[in-house]
mmCIF file of C-alpha atoms and ligand atoms in Angstrom:
data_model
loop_
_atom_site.group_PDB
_atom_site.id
_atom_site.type_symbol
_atom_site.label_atom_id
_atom_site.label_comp_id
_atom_site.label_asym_id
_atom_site.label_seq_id
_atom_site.Cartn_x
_atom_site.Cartn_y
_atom_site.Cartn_z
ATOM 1 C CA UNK B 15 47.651 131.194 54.914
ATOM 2 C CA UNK B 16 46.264 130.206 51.590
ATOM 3 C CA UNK B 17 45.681 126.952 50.464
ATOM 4 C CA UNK B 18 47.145 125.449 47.584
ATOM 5 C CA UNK B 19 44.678 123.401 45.403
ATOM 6 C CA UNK B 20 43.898 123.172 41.803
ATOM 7 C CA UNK B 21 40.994 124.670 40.339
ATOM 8 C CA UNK B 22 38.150 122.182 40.225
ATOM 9 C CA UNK B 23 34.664 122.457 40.077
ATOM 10 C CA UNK B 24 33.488 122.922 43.716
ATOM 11 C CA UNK B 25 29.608 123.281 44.497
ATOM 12 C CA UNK B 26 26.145 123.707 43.076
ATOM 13 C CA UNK B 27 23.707 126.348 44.270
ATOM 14 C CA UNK B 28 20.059 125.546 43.929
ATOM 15 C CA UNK B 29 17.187 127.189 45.395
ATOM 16 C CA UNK B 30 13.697 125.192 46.628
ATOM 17 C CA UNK B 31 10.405 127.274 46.701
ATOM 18 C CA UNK B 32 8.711 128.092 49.829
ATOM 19 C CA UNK B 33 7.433 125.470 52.163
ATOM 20 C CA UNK B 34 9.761 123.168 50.595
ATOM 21 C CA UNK B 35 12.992 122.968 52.534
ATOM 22 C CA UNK B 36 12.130 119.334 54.042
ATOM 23 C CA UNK B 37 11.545 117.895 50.742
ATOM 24 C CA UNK B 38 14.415 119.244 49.344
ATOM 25 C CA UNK B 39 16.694 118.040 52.433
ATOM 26 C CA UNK B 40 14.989 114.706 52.017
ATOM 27 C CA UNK B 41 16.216 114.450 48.137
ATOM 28 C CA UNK B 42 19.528 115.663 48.796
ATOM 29 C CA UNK B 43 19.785 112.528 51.207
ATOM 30 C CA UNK B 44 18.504 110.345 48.485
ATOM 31 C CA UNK B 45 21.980 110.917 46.305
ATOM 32 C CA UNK B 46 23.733 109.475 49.232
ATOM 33 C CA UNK B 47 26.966 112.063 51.093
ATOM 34 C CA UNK B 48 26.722 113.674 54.188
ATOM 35 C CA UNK B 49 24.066 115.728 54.888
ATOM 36 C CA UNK B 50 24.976 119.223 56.616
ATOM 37 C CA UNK B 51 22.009 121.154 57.726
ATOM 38 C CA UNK B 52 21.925 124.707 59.252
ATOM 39 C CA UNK B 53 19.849 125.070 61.915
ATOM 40 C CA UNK B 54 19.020 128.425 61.615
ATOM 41 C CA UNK B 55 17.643 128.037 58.115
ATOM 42 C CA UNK B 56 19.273 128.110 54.667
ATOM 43 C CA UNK B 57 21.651 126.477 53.371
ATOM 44 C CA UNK B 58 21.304 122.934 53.579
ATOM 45 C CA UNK B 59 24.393 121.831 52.450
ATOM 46 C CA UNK B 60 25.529 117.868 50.539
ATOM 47 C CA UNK B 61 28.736 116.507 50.785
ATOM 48 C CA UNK B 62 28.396 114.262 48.090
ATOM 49 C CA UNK B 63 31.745 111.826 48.612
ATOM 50 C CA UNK B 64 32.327 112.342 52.105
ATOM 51 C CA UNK B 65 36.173 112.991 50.688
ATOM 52 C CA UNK B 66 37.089 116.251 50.109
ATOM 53 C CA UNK B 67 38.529 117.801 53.339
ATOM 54 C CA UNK B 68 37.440 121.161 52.807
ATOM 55 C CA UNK B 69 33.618 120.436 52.993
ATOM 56 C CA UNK B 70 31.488 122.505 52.958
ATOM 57 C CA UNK B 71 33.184 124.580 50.538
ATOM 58 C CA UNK B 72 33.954 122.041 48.349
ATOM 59 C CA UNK B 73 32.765 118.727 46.447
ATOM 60 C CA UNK B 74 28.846 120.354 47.718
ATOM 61 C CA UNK B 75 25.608 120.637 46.963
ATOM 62 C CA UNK B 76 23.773 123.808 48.279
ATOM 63 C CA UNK B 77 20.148 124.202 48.376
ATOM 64 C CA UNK B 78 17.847 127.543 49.886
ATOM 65 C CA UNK B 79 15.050 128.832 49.743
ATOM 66 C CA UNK B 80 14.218 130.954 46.762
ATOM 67 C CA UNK B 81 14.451 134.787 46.978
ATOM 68 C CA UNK B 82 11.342 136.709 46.741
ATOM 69 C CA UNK B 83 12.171 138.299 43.519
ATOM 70 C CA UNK B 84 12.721 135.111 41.817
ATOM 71 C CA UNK B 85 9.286 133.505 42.910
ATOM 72 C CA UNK B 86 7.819 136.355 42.183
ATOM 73 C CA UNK B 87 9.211 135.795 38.534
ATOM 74 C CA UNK B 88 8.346 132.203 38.498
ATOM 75 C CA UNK B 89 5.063 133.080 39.920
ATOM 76 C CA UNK B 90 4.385 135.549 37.438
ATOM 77 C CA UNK B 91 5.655 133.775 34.459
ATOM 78 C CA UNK B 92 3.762 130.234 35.082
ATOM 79 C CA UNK B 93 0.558 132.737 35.341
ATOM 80 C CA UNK B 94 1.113 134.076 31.773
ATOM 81 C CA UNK B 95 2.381 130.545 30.198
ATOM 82 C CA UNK B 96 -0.985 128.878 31.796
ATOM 83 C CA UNK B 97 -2.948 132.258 29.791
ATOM 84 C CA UNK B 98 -1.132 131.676 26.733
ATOM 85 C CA UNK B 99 -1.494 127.690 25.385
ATOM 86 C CA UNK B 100 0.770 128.101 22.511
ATOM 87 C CA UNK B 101 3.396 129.224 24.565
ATOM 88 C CA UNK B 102 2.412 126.747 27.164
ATOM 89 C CA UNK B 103 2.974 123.990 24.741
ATOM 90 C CA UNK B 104 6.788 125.118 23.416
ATOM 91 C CA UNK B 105 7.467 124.757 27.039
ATOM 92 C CA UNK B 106 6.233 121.683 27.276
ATOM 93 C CA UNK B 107 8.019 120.368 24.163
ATOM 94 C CA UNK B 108 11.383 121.444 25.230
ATOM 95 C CA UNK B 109 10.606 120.045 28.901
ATOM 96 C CA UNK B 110 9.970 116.585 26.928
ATOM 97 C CA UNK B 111 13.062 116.759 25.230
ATOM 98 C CA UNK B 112 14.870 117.455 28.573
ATOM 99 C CA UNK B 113 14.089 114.366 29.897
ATOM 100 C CA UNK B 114 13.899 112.232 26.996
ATOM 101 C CA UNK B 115 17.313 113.248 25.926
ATOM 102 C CA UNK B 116 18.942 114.364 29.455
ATOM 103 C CA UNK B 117 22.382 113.695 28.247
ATOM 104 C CA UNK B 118 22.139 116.757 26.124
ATOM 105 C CA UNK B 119 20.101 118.699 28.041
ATOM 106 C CA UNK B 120 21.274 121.214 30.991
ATOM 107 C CA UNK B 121 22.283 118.455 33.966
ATOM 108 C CA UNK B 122 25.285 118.430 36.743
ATOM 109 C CA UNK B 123 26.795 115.105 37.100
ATOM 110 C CA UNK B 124 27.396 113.504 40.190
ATOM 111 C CA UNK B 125 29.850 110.410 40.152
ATOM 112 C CA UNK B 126 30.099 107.440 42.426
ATOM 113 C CA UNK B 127 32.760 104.729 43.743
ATOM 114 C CA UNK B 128 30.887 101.742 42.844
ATOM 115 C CA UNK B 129 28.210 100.376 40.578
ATOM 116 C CA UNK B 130 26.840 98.792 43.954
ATOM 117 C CA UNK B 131 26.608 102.259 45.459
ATOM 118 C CA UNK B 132 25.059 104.014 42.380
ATOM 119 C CA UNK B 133 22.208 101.056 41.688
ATOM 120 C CA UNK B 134 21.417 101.431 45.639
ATOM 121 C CA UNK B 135 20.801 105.484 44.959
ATOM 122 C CA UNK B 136 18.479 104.511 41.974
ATOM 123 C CA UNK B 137 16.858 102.172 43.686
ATOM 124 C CA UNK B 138 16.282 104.583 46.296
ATOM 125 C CA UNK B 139 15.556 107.236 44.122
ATOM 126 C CA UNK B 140 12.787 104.643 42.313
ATOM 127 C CA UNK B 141 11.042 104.262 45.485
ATOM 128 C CA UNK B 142 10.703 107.739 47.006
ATOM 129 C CA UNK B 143 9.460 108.912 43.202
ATOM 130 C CA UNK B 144 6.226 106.199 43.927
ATOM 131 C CA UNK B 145 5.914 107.326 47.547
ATOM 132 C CA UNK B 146 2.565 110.603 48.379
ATOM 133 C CA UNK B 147 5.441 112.878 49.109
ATOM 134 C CA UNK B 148 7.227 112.780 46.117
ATOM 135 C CA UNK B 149 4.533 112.000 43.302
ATOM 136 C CA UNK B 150 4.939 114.141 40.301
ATOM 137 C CA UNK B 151 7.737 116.084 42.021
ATOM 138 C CA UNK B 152 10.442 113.152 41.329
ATOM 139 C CA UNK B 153 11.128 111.384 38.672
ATOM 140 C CA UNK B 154 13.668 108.656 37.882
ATOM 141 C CA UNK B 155 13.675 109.752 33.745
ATOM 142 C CA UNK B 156 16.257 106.891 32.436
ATOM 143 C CA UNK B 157 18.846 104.168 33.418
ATOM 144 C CA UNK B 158 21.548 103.597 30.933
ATOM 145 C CA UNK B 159 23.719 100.298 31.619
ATOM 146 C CA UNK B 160 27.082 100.308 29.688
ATOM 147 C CA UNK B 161 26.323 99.098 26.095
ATOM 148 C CA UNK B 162 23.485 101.411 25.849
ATOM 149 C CA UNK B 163 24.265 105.294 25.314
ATOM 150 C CA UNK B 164 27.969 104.768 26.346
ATOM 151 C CA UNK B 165 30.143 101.668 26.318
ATOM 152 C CA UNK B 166 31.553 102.787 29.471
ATOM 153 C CA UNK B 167 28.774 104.114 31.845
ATOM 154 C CA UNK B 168 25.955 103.242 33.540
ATOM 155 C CA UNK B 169 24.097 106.926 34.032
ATOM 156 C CA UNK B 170 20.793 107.117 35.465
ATOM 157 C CA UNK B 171 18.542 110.419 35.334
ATOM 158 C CA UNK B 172 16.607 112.182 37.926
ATOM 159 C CA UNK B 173 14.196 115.056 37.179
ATOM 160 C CA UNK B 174 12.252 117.133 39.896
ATOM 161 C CA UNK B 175 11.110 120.256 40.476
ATOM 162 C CA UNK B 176 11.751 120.103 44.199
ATOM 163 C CA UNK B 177 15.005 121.835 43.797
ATOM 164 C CA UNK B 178 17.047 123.866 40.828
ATOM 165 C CA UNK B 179 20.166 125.505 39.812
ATOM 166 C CA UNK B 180 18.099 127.768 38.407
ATOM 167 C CA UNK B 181 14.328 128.266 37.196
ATOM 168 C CA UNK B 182 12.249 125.729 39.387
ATOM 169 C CA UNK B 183 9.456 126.038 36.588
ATOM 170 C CA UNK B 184 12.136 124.353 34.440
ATOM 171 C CA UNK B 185 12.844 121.817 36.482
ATOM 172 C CA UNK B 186 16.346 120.429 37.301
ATOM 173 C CA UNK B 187 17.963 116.552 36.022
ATOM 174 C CA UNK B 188 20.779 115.171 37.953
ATOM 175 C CA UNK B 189 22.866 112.212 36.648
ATOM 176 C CA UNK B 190 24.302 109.420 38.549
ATOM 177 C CA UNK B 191 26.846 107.447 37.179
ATOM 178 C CA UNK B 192 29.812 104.829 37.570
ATOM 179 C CA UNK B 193 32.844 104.587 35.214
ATOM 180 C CA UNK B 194 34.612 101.241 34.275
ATOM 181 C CA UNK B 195 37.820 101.570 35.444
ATOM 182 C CA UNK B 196 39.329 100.984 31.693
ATOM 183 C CA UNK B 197 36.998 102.556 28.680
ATOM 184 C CA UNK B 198 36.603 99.813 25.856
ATOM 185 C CA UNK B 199 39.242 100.810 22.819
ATOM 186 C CA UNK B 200 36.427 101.881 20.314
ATOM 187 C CA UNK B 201 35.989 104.869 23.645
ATOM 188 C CA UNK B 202 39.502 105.614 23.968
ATOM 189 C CA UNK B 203 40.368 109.168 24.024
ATOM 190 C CA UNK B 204 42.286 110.160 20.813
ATOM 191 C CA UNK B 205 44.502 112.708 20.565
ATOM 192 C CA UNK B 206 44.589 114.627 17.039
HETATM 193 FE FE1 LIG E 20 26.350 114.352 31.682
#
């Protein structure tokens, strides 16, 4: 019998590269949800509000290992941009700009209940970025109280390059953030 739902946005798929599934389980668990891990290998799998009934096919994150063809890309590519510097460097710029300006950079959002809840997850975040493990692999890239970018948000930024819904050699941001329950009237939605 099918179910009746709405069309929402339901999962993420990201890929780790190889030898890095336990890192990658270990940031999932960072943004909080329940953790659902296949023991036979791939995918490891985030519930990310513990809400949605139909887990793990929706409200997820998703995260295996990369395919051969793709690190073979990736492989090949970072080989060519370390050969080339002026190439090299446009990457670089436009990796700056990604997490200097995350909110209009490629991201996926991730909200939560509570500011309590969300400034426990950056703190979290904050301390497994200074720990051996994660060192230049995690990054907390920007906190944004309300007042700041938005009257009506506190967002924080991640960047790694643990995990990615796409090129790992890019690198993937997630934000984090809380609503107020009622936006400020200079916010309000208009209607034309
Ligand atoms: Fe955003």
């Amino acid at each position: 019998m099918a179910t009746d739902v709405s069309p929402h946005l339901n999962h993420v798929e990201m890929v780790h590269a190889p030898g890095d599934r336990a890192l990658a389980l270990e940031l999932l668990a960072l943004l909080g949800g329940r953790l659902s891990v296949n023991p036979t290998g791939s995918p490891v799998a985030l519930d990310i509000g513990n809400q949605i009934a139909g887990f793990p096919h929706d409200n997820a994150l998703y995260v295996s290992e990369v395919t051969p063809r793709q690190w073979a890309f990736e492989s090949a590519l970072n080989n060519f941009l370390e050969a080339q510097p002026q190439l090299s460097d446009l990457r670089s710029n436009y990796v700056a700009d990604v997490r200097t300006t995350p909110q209009t950079s490629f991201h996926f959002g991730i909200r939560y209940g509570t500011r309590d809840q969300l400034e426990e997850r950056i703190e979290a975040i904050r301390q497994a970025s200074e720990t051996d493990r994660f060192r230049g692999r995690l990054e907390l890239t920007g906190v944004y109280p309300p007042g700041t970018y938005t009257n009506t948000m506190l967002q924080a930024f991640l960047y790694t390059d643990v995990i990615a819904a796409g090129l790992l050699s890019l690198g993937q941001h997630i934000e984090l953030q809380w609503r107020m329950d009622a936006p400020p009237l200079d916010e309000a939605p208009t209607v034309a």
